[in-house]
């Protein structure tokens, strides 16, 4: 990891952690529900999505007091998805970020409700922001709803479930991951652009970058599921193979998956190069995503 990216993460990750805690600690909700929400929110993680939002704004040299809050709501949506993914009816996992999953600690019912609470509160938080114009708040909420819902992450999860035990082609696998993983990751990038109200050319370039880096993120995840250990990953390694999931290594072989990972990186880089944004944080994040070990 470069000094530029290391410094950026070391500066902003603690601010994200503090914001996540502050947004939940004082809500008027039953304490067991708040405990379950905070348990998963504070379980660690790379915080790539909220960091991406802040990185885009840093690249654009644009400051907004509410940007950290917007970034944190994306992490709330991501955390809700992890809580629900780990449930027995879904991926049935008992380890997440190196800790027992939410339903192991709090029971299935409270885990489900903690996820529900995180996803719903995120939209209300954005709606109440004071330093972003009403039109841009509507834009943020509309695109978050799309990215996290039936036409994005949730729809992708359903496609992933339907594909278990079947042999999919590369186009079908890409459709799953553009939605399941890529949609929310892409939103985190575009949220920064929305806040900064960038011109069309920059928005188009960032959309292309986000599309390809979202696929790259999932391909590396699939590779790590094969090559990594549970200790490295903080979750059960080899779970995709046991669940008969379609993955990039299963379709392309591990070497083919690594070539496709490089292909997606190259296209993401080209998108930034076209608008002279290829020498900063967004490229460093792309390098990190494609080379990470967990």
GROMACS .gro file of C-alpha atoms in nm:
model
  294
    1UNK     CA    1   0.000   0.000   0.000
    2UNK     CA    2   0.138   0.341  -0.097
    3UNK     CA    3   0.218   0.613   0.155
    4UNK     CA    4  -0.057   0.826  -0.001
    5UNK     CA    5  -0.325   0.564   0.057
    6UNK     CA    6  -0.191   0.460   0.396
    7UNK     CA    7  -0.201   0.820   0.518
    8UNK     CA    8  -0.551   0.873   0.379
    9UNK     CA    9  -0.685   0.559   0.549
   10UNK     CA   10  -0.514   0.632   0.880
   11UNK     CA   11  -0.668   0.980   0.880
   12UNK     CA   12  -1.021   0.888   0.776
   13UNK     CA   13  -1.089   0.540   0.910
   14UNK     CA   14  -1.105   0.656   1.276
   15UNK     CA   15  -1.344   0.934   1.172
   16UNK     CA   16  -1.572   0.679   1.005
   17UNK     CA   17  -1.566   0.457   1.315
   18UNK     CA   18  -1.652   0.752   1.538
   19UNK     CA   19  -1.932   0.867   1.309
   20UNK     CA   20  -2.088   0.519   1.290
   21UNK     CA   21  -2.094   0.497   1.669
   22UNK     CA   22  -2.233   0.848   1.715
   23UNK     CA   23  -2.512   0.796   1.460
   24UNK     CA   24  -2.644   0.492   1.649
   25UNK     CA   25  -2.566   0.551   2.017
   26UNK     CA   26  -2.837   0.813   2.082
   27UNK     CA   27  -3.125   0.678   1.874
   28UNK     CA   28  -3.443   0.601   2.067
   29UNK     CA   29  -3.452   0.224   2.026
   30UNK     CA   30  -3.452  -0.078   2.259
   31UNK     CA   31  -3.104  -0.132   2.398
   32UNK     CA   32  -3.073  -0.493   2.274
   33UNK     CA   33  -3.144  -0.370   1.921
   34UNK     CA   34  -2.882  -0.095   1.949
   35UNK     CA   35  -2.634  -0.347   2.091
   36UNK     CA   36  -2.688  -0.580   1.796
   37UNK     CA   37  -2.653  -0.295   1.546
   38UNK     CA   38  -2.334  -0.166   1.704
   39UNK     CA   39  -2.189  -0.516   1.741
   40UNK     CA   40  -2.173  -0.562   1.364
   41UNK     CA   41  -2.096  -0.198   1.285
   42UNK     CA   42  -1.798  -0.206   1.520
   43UNK     CA   43  -1.671  -0.552   1.426
   44UNK     CA   44  -1.396  -0.400   1.214
   45UNK     CA   45  -1.357  -0.427   0.840
   46UNK     CA   46  -1.166  -0.236   0.576
   47UNK     CA   47  -1.434   0.037   0.537
   48UNK     CA   48  -1.358   0.049   0.164
   49UNK     CA   49  -1.701   0.185   0.069
   50UNK     CA   50  -1.708   0.493   0.295
   51UNK     CA   51  -1.340   0.553   0.228
   52UNK     CA   52  -1.412   0.551  -0.145
   53UNK     CA   53  -1.672   0.825  -0.105
   54UNK     CA   54  -1.424   1.041   0.082
   55UNK     CA   55  -1.146   0.958  -0.165
   56UNK     CA   56  -1.352   1.082  -0.459
   57UNK     CA   57  -1.414   1.411  -0.279
   58UNK     CA   58  -1.044   1.436  -0.194
   59UNK     CA   59  -0.956   1.382  -0.561
   60UNK     CA   60  -1.205   1.650  -0.662
   61UNK     CA   61  -1.073   1.885  -0.392
   62UNK     CA   62  -1.427   1.934  -0.266
   63UNK     CA   63  -1.521   1.962   0.101
   64UNK     CA   64  -1.863   1.913   0.261
   65UNK     CA   65  -1.941   1.882   0.632
   66UNK     CA   66  -2.193   1.604   0.570
   67UNK     CA   67  -1.973   1.388   0.347
   68UNK     CA   68  -1.856   1.175   0.638
   69UNK     CA   69  -2.216   1.106   0.736
   70UNK     CA   70  -2.313   1.004   0.382
   71UNK     CA   71  -2.009   0.776   0.369
   72UNK     CA   72  -2.108   0.617   0.700
   73UNK     CA   73  -2.463   0.542   0.585
   74UNK     CA   74  -2.315   0.332   0.304
   75UNK     CA   75  -2.130   0.126   0.564
   76UNK     CA   76  -2.461   0.080   0.748
   77UNK     CA   77  -2.620  -0.064   0.434
   78UNK     CA   78  -2.318  -0.286   0.374
   79UNK     CA   79  -2.325  -0.409   0.735
   80UNK     CA   80  -2.697  -0.489   0.713
   81UNK     CA   81  -2.627  -0.700   0.404
   82UNK     CA   82  -2.353  -0.892   0.586
   83UNK     CA   83  -2.576  -0.962   0.886
   84UNK     CA   84  -2.847  -1.104   0.660
   85UNK     CA   85  -2.603  -1.291   0.433
   86UNK     CA   86  -2.465  -1.478   0.734
   87UNK     CA   87  -2.807  -1.606   0.848
   88UNK     CA   88  -2.882  -1.980   0.834
   89UNK     CA   89  -3.137  -1.926   0.556
   90UNK     CA   90  -2.870  -1.752   0.344
   91UNK     CA   91  -2.497  -1.834   0.360
   92UNK     CA   92  -2.523  -1.989   0.707
   93UNK     CA   93  -2.190  -1.863   0.837
   94UNK     CA   94  -2.075  -1.834   1.197
   95UNK     CA   95  -1.769  -1.614   1.141
   96UNK     CA   96  -1.750  -1.258   1.010
   97UNK     CA   97  -1.450  -1.025   1.036
   98UNK     CA   98  -1.290  -1.278   1.269
   99UNK     CA   99  -1.580  -1.267   1.518
  100UNK     CA  100  -1.898  -1.472   1.572
  101UNK     CA  101  -2.168  -1.356   1.334
  102UNK     CA  102  -2.455  -1.143   1.464
  103UNK     CA  103  -2.711  -1.424   1.483
  104UNK     CA  104  -2.467  -1.644   1.677
  105UNK     CA  105  -2.439  -1.375   1.946
  106UNK     CA  106  -2.790  -1.222   1.946
  107UNK     CA  107  -3.010  -1.491   1.790
  108UNK     CA  108  -3.167  -1.497   1.446
  109UNK     CA  109  -3.467  -1.275   1.520
  110UNK     CA  110  -3.265  -0.986   1.664
  111UNK     CA  111  -3.003  -1.021   1.389
  112UNK     CA  112  -3.273  -0.985   1.123
  113UNK     CA  113  -3.417  -0.681   1.298
  114UNK     CA  114  -3.073  -0.524   1.348
  115UNK     CA  115  -3.019  -0.549   0.974
  116UNK     CA  116  -3.364  -0.403   0.907
  117UNK     CA  117  -3.290  -0.115   1.144
  118UNK     CA  118  -2.955  -0.034   0.982
  119UNK     CA  119  -3.091  -0.023   0.629
  120UNK     CA  120  -3.391   0.192   0.715
  121UNK     CA  121  -3.213   0.441   0.940
  122UNK     CA  122  -2.956   0.511   0.667
  123UNK     CA  123  -3.214   0.675   0.440
  124UNK     CA  124  -3.351   0.893   0.720
  125UNK     CA  125  -3.003   1.012   0.810
  126UNK     CA  126  -2.941   1.129   0.454
  127UNK     CA  127  -3.282   1.298   0.438
  128UNK     CA  128  -3.200   1.507   0.748
  129UNK     CA  129  -2.861   1.637   0.629
  130UNK     CA  130  -2.822   2.014   0.653
  131UNK     CA  131  -2.527   2.087   0.423
  132UNK     CA  132  -2.639   1.917   0.101
  133UNK     CA  133  -2.908   2.068  -0.121
  134UNK     CA  134  -3.254   1.904  -0.127
  135UNK     CA  135  -3.211   1.798  -0.491
  136UNK     CA  136  -2.876   1.632  -0.428
  137UNK     CA  137  -3.016   1.456  -0.120
  138UNK     CA  138  -3.299   1.316  -0.331
  139UNK     CA  139  -3.040   1.203  -0.587
  140UNK     CA  140  -2.834   1.030  -0.316
  141UNK     CA  141  -3.139   0.857  -0.169
  142UNK     CA  142  -3.278   0.749  -0.508
  143UNK     CA  143  -2.948   0.600  -0.623
  144UNK     CA  144  -2.886   0.433  -0.288
  145UNK     CA  145  -3.232   0.273  -0.303
  146UNK     CA  146  -3.156   0.145  -0.654
  147UNK     CA  147  -2.808   0.017  -0.567
  148UNK     CA  148  -2.907  -0.156  -0.245
  149UNK     CA  149  -3.243  -0.293  -0.355
  150UNK     CA  150  -3.412  -0.530  -0.596
  151UNK     CA  151  -3.238  -0.380  -0.899
  152UNK     CA  152  -2.897  -0.391  -0.732
  153UNK     CA  153  -2.753  -0.572  -0.431
  154UNK     CA  154  -3.065  -0.763  -0.323
  155UNK     CA  155  -3.143  -0.871  -0.678
  156UNK     CA  156  -2.783  -0.985  -0.722
  157UNK     CA  157  -2.807  -1.191  -0.404
  158UNK     CA  158  -3.117  -1.365  -0.540
  159UNK     CA  159  -2.942  -1.439  -0.870
  160UNK     CA  160  -2.648  -1.580  -0.674
  161UNK     CA  161  -2.878  -1.810  -0.477
  162UNK     CA  162  -3.060  -1.926  -0.791
  163UNK     CA  163  -2.726  -2.005  -0.955
  164UNK     CA  164  -2.607  -2.242  -0.681
  165UNK     CA  165  -2.568  -2.596  -0.811
  166UNK     CA  166  -2.593  -2.478  -1.174
  167UNK     CA  167  -2.322  -2.409  -1.428
  168UNK     CA  168  -2.333  -2.046  -1.534
  169UNK     CA  169  -2.145  -1.877  -1.814
  170UNK     CA  170  -1.923  -1.572  -1.767
  171UNK     CA  171  -2.194  -1.326  -1.873
  172UNK     CA  172  -2.438  -1.468  -1.616
  173UNK     CA  173  -2.175  -1.457  -1.343
  174UNK     CA  174  -2.094  -1.096  -1.428
  175UNK     CA  175  -2.463  -1.004  -1.402
  176UNK     CA  176  -2.472  -1.149  -1.050
  177UNK     CA  177  -2.170  -0.957  -0.930
  178UNK     CA  178  -2.240  -0.628  -1.103
  179UNK     CA  179  -2.546  -0.626  -0.879
  180UNK     CA  180  -2.456  -0.822  -0.566
  181UNK     CA  181  -2.116  -0.665  -0.498
  182UNK     CA  182  -2.064  -0.397  -0.760
  183UNK     CA  183  -2.382  -0.194  -0.716
  184UNK     CA  184  -2.317  -0.070  -0.361
  185UNK     CA  185  -1.944  -0.031  -0.421
  186UNK     CA  186  -2.020   0.174  -0.732
  187UNK     CA  187  -2.264   0.387  -0.535
  188UNK     CA  188  -1.997   0.467  -0.279
  189UNK     CA  189  -1.783   0.610  -0.558
  190UNK     CA  190  -2.067   0.796  -0.728
  191UNK     CA  191  -2.197   0.937  -0.398
  192UNK     CA  192  -1.884   1.150  -0.375
  193UNK     CA  193  -1.941   1.273  -0.729
  194UNK     CA  194  -2.306   1.355  -0.649
  195UNK     CA  195  -2.210   1.553  -0.339
  196UNK     CA  196  -1.957   1.750  -0.546
  197UNK     CA  197  -2.213   1.793  -0.826
  198UNK     CA  198  -1.953   1.706  -1.090
  199UNK     CA  199  -2.000   1.772  -1.463
  200UNK     CA  200  -2.120   1.495  -1.693
  201UNK     CA  201  -1.778   1.399  -1.829
  202UNK     CA  202  -1.639   1.333  -1.481
  203UNK     CA  203  -1.952   1.145  -1.375
  204UNK     CA  204  -1.934   0.920  -1.683
  205UNK     CA  205  -1.568   0.841  -1.619
  206UNK     CA  206  -1.635   0.759  -1.253
  207UNK     CA  207  -1.929   0.535  -1.351
  208UNK     CA  208  -1.702   0.338  -1.582
  209UNK     CA  209  -1.429   0.321  -1.318
  210UNK     CA  210  -1.683   0.209  -1.056
  211UNK     CA  211  -1.824  -0.064  -1.282
  212UNK     CA  212  -1.486  -0.221  -1.350
  213UNK     CA  213  -1.348  -0.183  -0.999
  214UNK     CA  214  -1.666  -0.345  -0.861
  215UNK     CA  215  -1.602  -0.653  -1.076
  216UNK     CA  216  -1.234  -0.650  -0.983
  217UNK     CA  217  -1.327  -0.647  -0.615
  218UNK     CA  218  -1.543  -0.958  -0.656
  219UNK     CA  219  -1.288  -1.144  -0.868
  220UNK     CA  220  -1.024  -1.088  -0.601
  221UNK     CA  221  -1.273  -1.206  -0.338
  222UNK     CA  222  -1.325  -1.527  -0.537
  223UNK     CA  223  -0.950  -1.579  -0.572
  224UNK     CA  224  -0.896  -1.525  -0.200
  225UNK     CA  225  -1.171  -1.776  -0.118
  226UNK     CA  226  -0.955  -2.034  -0.298
  227UNK     CA  227  -0.608  -1.921  -0.193
  228UNK     CA  228  -0.668  -1.756   0.145
  229UNK     CA  229  -0.720  -1.898   0.494
  230UNK     CA  230  -1.002  -1.833   0.738
  231UNK     CA  231  -0.753  -1.653   0.963
  232UNK     CA  232  -0.650  -1.420   0.681
  233UNK     CA  233  -1.000  -1.352   0.559
  234UNK     CA  234  -1.182  -1.323   0.891
  235UNK     CA  235  -1.453  -1.550   0.748
  236UNK     CA  236  -1.476  -1.912   0.643
  237UNK     CA  237  -1.241  -1.982   0.353
  238UNK     CA  238  -1.348  -2.226   0.080
  239UNK     CA  239  -1.717  -2.157   0.146
  240UNK     CA  240  -1.797  -2.090  -0.221
  241UNK     CA  241  -1.676  -2.434  -0.331
  242UNK     CA  242  -1.870  -2.610  -0.055
  243UNK     CA  243  -2.185  -2.415  -0.146
  244UNK     CA  244  -2.142  -2.500  -0.516
  245UNK     CA  245  -2.135  -2.132  -0.604
  246UNK     CA  246  -2.026  -2.013  -0.944
  247UNK     CA  247  -1.708  -1.809  -0.914
  248UNK     CA  248  -1.450  -1.664  -1.150
  249UNK     CA  249  -1.195  -1.938  -1.065
  250UNK     CA  250  -1.456  -2.211  -1.116
  251UNK     CA  251  -1.544  -2.080  -1.462
  252UNK     CA  252  -1.208  -1.940  -1.578
  253UNK     CA  253  -0.960  -2.139  -1.360
  254UNK     CA  254  -0.752  -1.956  -1.103
  255UNK     CA  255  -0.507  -1.830  -1.366
  256UNK     CA  256  -0.790  -1.717  -1.591
  257UNK     CA  257  -0.950  -1.532  -1.300
  258UNK     CA  258  -0.623  -1.350  -1.233
  259UNK     CA  259  -0.604  -1.244  -1.598
  260UNK     CA  260  -0.962  -1.116  -1.584
  261UNK     CA  261  -0.878  -0.929  -1.263
  262UNK     CA  262  -0.598  -0.749  -1.447
  263UNK     CA  263  -0.832  -0.678  -1.740
  264UNK     CA  264  -1.087  -0.511  -1.512
  265UNK     CA  265  -0.812  -0.309  -1.343
  266UNK     CA  266  -0.683  -0.189  -1.680
  267UNK     CA  267  -1.028  -0.069  -1.785
  268UNK     CA  268  -1.081   0.109  -1.453
  269UNK     CA  269  -0.744   0.281  -1.493
  270UNK     CA  270  -0.826   0.385  -1.849
  271UNK     CA  271  -1.150   0.548  -1.734
  272UNK     CA  272  -0.953   0.768  -1.493
  273UNK     CA  273  -0.681   0.837  -1.748
  274UNK     CA  274  -0.939   0.982  -1.986
  275UNK     CA  275  -1.017   1.259  -1.736
  276UNK     CA  276  -0.667   1.304  -1.593
  277UNK     CA  277  -0.753   1.142  -1.257
  278UNK     CA  278  -0.501   0.856  -1.291
  279UNK     CA  279  -0.229   0.976  -1.054
  280UNK     CA  280  -0.407   0.986  -0.718
  281UNK     CA  281  -0.612   0.805  -0.459
  282UNK     CA  282  -0.854   0.629  -0.694
  283UNK     CA  283  -0.572   0.448  -0.871
  284UNK     CA  284  -0.415   0.364  -0.535
  285UNK     CA  285  -0.748   0.215  -0.423
  286UNK     CA  286  -0.766   0.012  -0.744
  287UNK     CA  287  -0.417  -0.124  -0.676
  288UNK     CA  288  -0.512  -0.207  -0.319
  289UNK     CA  289  -0.833  -0.385  -0.418
  290UNK     CA  290  -0.666  -0.602  -0.680
  291UNK     CA  291  -0.370  -0.694  -0.457
  292UNK     CA  292  -0.529  -0.726  -0.114
  293UNK     CA  293  -0.490  -1.049   0.087
  294UNK     CA  294  -0.815  -1.029   0.286
   0.00000   0.00000   0.00000
